[in-house]
GROMACS .gro file of C-alpha atoms in nm:
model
  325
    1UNK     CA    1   4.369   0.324   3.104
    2UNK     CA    2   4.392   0.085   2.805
    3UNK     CA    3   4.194  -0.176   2.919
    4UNK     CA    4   3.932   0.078   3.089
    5UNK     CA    5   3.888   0.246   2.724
    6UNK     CA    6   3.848  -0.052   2.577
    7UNK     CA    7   3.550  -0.206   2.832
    8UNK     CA    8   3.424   0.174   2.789
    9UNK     CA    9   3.400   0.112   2.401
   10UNK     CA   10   3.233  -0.212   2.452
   11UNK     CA   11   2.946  -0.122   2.698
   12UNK     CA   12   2.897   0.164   2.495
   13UNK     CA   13   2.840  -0.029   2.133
   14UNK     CA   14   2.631  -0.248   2.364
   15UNK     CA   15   2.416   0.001   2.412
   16UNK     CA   16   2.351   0.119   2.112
   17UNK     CA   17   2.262  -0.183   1.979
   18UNK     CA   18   1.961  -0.218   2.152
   19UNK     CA   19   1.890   0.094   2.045
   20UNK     CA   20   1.873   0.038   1.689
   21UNK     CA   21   1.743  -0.301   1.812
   22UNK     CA   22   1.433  -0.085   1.944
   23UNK     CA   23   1.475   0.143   1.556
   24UNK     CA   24   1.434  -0.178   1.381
   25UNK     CA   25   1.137  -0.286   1.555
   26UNK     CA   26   0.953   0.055   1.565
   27UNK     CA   27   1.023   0.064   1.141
   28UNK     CA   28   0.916  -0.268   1.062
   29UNK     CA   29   0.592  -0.243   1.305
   30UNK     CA   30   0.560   0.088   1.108
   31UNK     CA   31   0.483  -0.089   0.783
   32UNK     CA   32   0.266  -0.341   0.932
   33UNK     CA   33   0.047  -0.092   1.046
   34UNK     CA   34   0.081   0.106   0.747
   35UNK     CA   35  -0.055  -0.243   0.515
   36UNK     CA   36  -0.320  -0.303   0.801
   37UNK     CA   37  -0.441   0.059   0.793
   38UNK     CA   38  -0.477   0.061   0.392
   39UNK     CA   39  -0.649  -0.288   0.423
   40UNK     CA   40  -0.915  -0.128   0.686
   41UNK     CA   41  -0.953   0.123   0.433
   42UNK     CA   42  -1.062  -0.078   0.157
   43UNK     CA   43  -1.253  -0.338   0.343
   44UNK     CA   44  -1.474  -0.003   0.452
   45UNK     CA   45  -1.432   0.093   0.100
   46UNK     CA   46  -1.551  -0.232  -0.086
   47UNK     CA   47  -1.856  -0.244   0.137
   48UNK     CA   48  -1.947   0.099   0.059
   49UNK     CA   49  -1.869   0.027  -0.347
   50UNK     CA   50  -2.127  -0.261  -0.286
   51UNK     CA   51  -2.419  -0.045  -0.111
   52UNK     CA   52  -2.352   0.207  -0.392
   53UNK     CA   53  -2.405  -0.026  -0.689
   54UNK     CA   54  -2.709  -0.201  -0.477
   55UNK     CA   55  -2.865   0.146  -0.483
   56UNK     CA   56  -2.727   0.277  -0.799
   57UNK     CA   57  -2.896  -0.070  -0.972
   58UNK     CA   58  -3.265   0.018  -0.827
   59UNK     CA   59  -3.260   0.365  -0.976
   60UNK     CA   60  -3.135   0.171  -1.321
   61UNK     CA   61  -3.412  -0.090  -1.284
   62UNK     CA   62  -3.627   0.194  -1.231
   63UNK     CA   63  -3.544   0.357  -1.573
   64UNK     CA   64  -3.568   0.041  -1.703
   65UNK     CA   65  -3.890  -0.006  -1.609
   66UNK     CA   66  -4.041   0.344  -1.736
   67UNK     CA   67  -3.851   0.243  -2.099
   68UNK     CA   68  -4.014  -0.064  -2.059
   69UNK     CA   69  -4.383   0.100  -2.016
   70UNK     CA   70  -4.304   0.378  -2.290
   71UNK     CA   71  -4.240   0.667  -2.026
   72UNK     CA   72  -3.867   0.655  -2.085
   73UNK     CA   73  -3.606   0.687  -2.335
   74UNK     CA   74  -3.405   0.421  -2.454
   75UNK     CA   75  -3.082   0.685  -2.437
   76UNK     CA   76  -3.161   0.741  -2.047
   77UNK     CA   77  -3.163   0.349  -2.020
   78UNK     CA   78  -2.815   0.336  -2.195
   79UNK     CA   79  -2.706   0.598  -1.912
   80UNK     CA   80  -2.840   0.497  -1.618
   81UNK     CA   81  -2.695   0.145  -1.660
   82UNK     CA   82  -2.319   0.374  -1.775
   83UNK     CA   83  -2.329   0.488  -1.421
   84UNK     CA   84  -2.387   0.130  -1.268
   85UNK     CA   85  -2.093  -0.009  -1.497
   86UNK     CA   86  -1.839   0.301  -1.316
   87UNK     CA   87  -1.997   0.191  -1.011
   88UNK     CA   88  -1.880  -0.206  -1.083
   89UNK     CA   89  -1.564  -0.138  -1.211
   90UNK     CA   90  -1.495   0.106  -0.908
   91UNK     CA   91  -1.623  -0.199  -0.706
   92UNK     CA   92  -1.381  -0.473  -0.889
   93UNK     CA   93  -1.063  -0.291  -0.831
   94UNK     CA   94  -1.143  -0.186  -0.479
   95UNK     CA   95  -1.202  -0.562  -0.438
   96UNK     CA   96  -0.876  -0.627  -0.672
   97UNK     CA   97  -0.645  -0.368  -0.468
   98UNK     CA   98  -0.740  -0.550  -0.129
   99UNK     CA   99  -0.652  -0.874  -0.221
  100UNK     CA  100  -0.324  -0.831  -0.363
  101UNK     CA  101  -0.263  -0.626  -0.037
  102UNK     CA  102  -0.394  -0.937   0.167
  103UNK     CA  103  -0.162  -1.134  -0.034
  104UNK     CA  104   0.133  -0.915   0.053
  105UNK     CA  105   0.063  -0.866   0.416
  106UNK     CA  106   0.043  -1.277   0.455
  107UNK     CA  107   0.348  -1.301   0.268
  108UNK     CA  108   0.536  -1.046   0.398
  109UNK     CA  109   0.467  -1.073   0.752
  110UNK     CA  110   0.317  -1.386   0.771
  111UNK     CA  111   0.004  -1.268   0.967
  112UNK     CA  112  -0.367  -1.335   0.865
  113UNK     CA  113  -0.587  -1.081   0.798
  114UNK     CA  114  -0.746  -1.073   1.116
  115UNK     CA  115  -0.427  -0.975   1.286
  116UNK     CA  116  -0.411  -0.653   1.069
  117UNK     CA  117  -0.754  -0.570   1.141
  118UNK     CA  118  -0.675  -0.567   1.510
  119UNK     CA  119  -0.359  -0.365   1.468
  120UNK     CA  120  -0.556  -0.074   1.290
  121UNK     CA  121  -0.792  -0.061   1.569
  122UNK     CA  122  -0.534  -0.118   1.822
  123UNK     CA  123  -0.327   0.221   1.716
  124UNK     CA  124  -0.685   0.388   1.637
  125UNK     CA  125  -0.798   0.293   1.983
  126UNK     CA  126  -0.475   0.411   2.212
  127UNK     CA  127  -0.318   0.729   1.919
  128UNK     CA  128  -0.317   1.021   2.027
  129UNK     CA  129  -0.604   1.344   1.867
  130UNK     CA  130  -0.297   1.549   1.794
  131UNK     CA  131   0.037   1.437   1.636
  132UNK     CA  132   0.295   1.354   1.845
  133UNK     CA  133   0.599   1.561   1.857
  134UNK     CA  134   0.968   1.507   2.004
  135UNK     CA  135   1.316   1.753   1.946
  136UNK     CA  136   1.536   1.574   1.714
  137UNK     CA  137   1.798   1.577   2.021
  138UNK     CA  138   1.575   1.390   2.218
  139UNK     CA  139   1.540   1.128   1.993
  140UNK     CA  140   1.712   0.775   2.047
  141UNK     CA  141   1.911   0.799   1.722
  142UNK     CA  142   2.021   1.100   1.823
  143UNK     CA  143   2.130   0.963   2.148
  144UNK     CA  144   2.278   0.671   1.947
  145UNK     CA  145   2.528   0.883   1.790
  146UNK     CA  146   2.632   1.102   2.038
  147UNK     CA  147   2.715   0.699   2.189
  148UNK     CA  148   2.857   0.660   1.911
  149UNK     CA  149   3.096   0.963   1.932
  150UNK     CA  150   3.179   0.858   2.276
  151UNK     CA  151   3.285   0.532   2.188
  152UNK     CA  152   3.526   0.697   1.928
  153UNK     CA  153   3.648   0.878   2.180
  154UNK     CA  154   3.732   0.600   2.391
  155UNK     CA  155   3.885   0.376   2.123
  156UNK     CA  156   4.155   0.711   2.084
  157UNK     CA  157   4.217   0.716   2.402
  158UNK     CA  158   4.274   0.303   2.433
  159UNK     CA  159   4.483   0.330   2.091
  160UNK     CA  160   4.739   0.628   2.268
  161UNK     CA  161   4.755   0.466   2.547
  162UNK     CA  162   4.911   0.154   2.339
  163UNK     CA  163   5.173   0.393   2.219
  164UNK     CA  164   5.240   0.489   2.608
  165UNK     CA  165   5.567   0.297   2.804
  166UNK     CA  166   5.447   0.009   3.037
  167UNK     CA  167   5.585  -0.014   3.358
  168UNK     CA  168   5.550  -0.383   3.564
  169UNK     CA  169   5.693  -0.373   3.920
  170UNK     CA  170   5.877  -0.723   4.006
  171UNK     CA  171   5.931  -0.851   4.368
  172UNK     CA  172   6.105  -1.177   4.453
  173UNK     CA  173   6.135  -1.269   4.805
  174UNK     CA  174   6.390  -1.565   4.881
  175UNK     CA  175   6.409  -1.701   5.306
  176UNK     CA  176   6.705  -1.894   5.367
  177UNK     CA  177   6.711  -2.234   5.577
  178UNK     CA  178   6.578  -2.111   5.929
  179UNK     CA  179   6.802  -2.343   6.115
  180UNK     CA  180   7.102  -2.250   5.991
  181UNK     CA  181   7.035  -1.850   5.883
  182UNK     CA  182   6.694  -1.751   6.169
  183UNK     CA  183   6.562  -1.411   6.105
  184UNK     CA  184   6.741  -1.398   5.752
  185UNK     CA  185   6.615  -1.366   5.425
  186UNK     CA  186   6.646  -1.175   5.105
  187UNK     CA  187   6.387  -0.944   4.911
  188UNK     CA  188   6.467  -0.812   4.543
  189UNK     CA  189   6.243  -0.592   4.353
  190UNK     CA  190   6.285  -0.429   4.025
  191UNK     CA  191   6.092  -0.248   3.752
  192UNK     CA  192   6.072  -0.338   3.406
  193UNK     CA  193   6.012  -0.061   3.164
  194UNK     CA  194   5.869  -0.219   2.811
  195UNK     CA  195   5.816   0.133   2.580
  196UNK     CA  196   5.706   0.047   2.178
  197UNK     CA  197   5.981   0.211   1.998
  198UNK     CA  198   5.818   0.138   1.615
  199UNK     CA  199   5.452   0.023   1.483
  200UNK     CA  200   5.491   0.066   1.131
  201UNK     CA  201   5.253   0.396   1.145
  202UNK     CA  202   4.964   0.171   1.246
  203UNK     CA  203   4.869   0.394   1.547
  204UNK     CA  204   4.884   0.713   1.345
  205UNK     CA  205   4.646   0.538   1.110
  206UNK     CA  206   4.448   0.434   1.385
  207UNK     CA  207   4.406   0.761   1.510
  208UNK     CA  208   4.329   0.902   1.209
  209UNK     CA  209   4.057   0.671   1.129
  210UNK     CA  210   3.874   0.795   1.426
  211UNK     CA  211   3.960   1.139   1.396
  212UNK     CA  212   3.742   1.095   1.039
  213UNK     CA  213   3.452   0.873   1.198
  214UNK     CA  214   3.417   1.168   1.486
  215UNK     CA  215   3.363   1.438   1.181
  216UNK     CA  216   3.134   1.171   1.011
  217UNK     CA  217   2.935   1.098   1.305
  218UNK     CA  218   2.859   1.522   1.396
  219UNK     CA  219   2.795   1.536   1.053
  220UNK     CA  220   2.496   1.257   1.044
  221UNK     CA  221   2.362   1.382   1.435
  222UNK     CA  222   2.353   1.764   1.209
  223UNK     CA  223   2.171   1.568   0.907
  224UNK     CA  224   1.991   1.436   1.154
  225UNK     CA  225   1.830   1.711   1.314
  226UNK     CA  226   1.746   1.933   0.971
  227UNK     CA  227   1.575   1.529   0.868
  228UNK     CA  228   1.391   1.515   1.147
  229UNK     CA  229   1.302   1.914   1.161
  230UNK     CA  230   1.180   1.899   0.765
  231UNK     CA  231   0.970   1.561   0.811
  232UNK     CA  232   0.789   1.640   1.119
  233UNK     CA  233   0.730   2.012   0.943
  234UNK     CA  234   0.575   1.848   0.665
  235UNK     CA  235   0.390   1.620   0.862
  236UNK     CA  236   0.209   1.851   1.082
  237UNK     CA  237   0.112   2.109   0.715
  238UNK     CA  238  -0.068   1.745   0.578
  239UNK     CA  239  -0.197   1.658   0.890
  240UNK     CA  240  -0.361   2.014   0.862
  241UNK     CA  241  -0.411   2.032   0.486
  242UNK     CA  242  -0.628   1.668   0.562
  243UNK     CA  243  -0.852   1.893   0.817
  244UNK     CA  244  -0.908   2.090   0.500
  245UNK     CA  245  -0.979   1.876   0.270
  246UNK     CA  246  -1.228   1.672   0.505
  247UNK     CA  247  -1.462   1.964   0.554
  248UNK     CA  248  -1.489   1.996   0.219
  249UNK     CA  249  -1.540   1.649   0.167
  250UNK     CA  250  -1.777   1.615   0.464
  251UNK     CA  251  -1.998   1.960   0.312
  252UNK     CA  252  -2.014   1.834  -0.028
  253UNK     CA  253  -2.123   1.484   0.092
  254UNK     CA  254  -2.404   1.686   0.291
  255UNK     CA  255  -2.493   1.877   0.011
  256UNK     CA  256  -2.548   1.602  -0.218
  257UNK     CA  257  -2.748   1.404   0.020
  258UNK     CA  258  -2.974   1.731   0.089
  259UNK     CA  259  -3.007   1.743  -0.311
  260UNK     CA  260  -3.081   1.333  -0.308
  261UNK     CA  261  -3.369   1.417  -0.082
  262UNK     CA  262  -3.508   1.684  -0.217
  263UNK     CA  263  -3.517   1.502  -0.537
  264UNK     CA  264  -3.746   1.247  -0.340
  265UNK     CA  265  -3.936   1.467  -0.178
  266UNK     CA  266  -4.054   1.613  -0.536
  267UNK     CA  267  -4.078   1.299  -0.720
  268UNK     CA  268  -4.323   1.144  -0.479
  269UNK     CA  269  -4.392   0.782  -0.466
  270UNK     CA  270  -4.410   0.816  -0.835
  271UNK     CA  271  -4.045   0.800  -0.987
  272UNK     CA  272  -4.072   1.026  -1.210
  273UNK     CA  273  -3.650   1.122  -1.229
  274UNK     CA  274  -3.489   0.762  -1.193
  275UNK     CA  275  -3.158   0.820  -1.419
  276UNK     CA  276  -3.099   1.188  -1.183
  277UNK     CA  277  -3.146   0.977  -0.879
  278UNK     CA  278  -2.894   0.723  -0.986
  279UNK     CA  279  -2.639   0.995  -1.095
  280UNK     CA  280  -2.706   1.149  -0.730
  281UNK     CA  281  -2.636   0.847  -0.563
  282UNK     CA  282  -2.347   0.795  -0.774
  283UNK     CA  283  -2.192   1.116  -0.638
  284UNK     CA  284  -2.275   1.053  -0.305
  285UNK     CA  285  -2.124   0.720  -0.329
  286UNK     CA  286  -1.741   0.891  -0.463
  287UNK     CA  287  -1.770   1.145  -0.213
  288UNK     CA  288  -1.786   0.925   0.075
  289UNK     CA  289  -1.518   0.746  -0.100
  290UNK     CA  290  -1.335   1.013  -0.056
  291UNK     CA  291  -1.397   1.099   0.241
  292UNK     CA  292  -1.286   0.682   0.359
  293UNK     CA  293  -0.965   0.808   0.120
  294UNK     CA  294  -0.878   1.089   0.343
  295UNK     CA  295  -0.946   0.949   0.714
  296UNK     CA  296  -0.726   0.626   0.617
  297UNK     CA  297  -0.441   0.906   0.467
  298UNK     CA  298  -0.491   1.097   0.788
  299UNK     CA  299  -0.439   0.791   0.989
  300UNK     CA  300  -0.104   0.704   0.774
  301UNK     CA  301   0.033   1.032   0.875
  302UNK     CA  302  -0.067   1.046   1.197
  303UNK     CA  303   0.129   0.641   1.219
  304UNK     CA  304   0.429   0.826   1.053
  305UNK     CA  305   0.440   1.089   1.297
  306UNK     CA  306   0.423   0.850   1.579
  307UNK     CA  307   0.721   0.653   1.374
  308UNK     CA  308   0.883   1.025   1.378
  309UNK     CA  309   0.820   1.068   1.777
  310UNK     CA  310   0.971   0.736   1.825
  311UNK     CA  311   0.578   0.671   2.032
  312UNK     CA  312   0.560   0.356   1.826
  313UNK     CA  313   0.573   0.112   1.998
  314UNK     CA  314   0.465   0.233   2.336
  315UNK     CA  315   0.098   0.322   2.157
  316UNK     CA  316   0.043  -0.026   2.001
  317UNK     CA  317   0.207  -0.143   2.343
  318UNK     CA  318   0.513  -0.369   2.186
  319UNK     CA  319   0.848  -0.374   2.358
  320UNK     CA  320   1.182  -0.513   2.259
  321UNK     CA  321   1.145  -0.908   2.265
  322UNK     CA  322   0.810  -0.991   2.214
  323UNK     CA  323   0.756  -1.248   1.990
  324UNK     CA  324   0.511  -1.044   1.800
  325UNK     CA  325   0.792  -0.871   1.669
   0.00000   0.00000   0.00000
């Protein structure tokens, strides 16, 4: 059973190559989504910065104008046009962040930017609401190593059975001249028996090796499982603490816009309030920033869940051999 063991071994590493084949391309489409996710985010998030500081600027031009007419004070001026200057730097480094991400995205992966904007809506499109969950011993690495194991197995059992004797069967067959000797003829068969008597200890060593990669390999399947157990855990409490966090967000962006038009609603057509209008609108603008920073986080954990599940690839409908990947 030498030879058997040995073809065993092979079909088997076979196999899990194309496994970690499949692991490699899951990971690496895993942080091209991740980049095109965080540059959807901040192209949202720009645009908003912008509409902010449009708005923001009125209400300034506004005080400006009441300073300008005597109504106003030259210290309300000062602030009002403080709260456009947070509002522009917010604006430069949301502009700054997604350009060096663009940078890094084209030089990393050697995509344009339009292919990472269709990525992010590809996995937002076809993700699933909830986050996907597998058991760690249903996972493919899992699977891989318990290959693995087998394969160790089988490279045991070829490496005692080159320690085993070898027995060849021999059989010569000799007719003599048929007109002289008719109906005679001679058959000899033997056995040869070829046994190895001494390898040096190379065998034992052999043997041992694999004895030592079985205990490594149960010991990274066990890692394995309390990994994947922990991660998935700590997934699903963030994917939960995000919920949380987005009411709030989404209540105190309500409340803030009820305030911004009640504020209105008093004033009139006269202005009478421009530097509490532009604070207002200042704090509506952060909170929806927020709010942009939590979806796109939500999003990331939701992708790293999916990485988790091993649902990858099937969601953003790649398979092994495309020349995407």
């Amino acid at each position: 059973g030498q030879r058997r063991n040995q073809n065993d071994a092979s079909m088997i590493a076979c196999e899990v190559a194309q496994i970690d084949a499949s692991d490699v391309m899951r990971t690496r489409s895993h942080d091209m989504l991740r980049l095109a996710l965080s540059l959807r985010q901040l192209d949202q998030m720009v645009s908003l910065q912008r509409m902010t500081l449009d708005e923001v600027n009125e209400h300034v031009a506004n005080v400006r104008a009441r300073v300008e007419a005597g109504a106003g004070r030259v210290v309300d001026l000062r602030e009002a046009q403080l709260v456009s200057l947070d509002q522009e730097i917010a604006l430069n480094r949301a502009v700054a962040e997604r350009d060096q991400l663009r940078e890094i995205f084209r030089s990393e992966f050697e995509l344009e930017v339009e292919d990472a904007s269709a990525l992010a809506q590809t996995f937002i499109q076809y993700r699933p609401d909830t986050l996907p969950v597998i058991l760690a011993d249903r996972t493919d690495k899992a699977h891989a190593l318990r290959l693995r194991q087998r394969q160790v197995g089988h490279e045991a059992e070829s490496i005692r059975g080159s320690r085993l004797p070898k027995l060849d069967g021999v059989l010569d067959g000799t007719v003599f001249d048929v007109t002289d000797y008719e109906d005679e003829y001679e058959v000899v068969g033997r056995i040869e028996v070829t046994m190895p008597l001494y390898d040096g200890g190379t065998a034992r060593a052999r043997l041992r090796e694999t004895d030592w990669r079985k205990r490594e390999l149960k010991s990274s399947l066990d890692a394995l499982h309390r990994a994947h157990a922990r991660e998935s855990e700590s997934l699903a409490q963030r994917s939960q603490q995000l919920i949380r966090e987005e009411n709030e967000a989404i209540a105190r962006r309500d409340e803030l816009n009820a305030r911004m038009r009640a504020q209105q609603e008093c004033q009139g057509k006269t202005v009478s309030a421009p530097l509490a209008l532009a604070r207002l609108r200042a704090e509506i603008g952060a909170a929806e920033a927020r709010l942009l920073e939590i979806s796109n986080e939500a999003e990331l954990v939701r992708a790293r869940a999916s990485l988790v599940a091993e649902q990858l690839d099937s969601i953003l409908g790649l398979t092994l051999g495309d020349a995407a990947c």
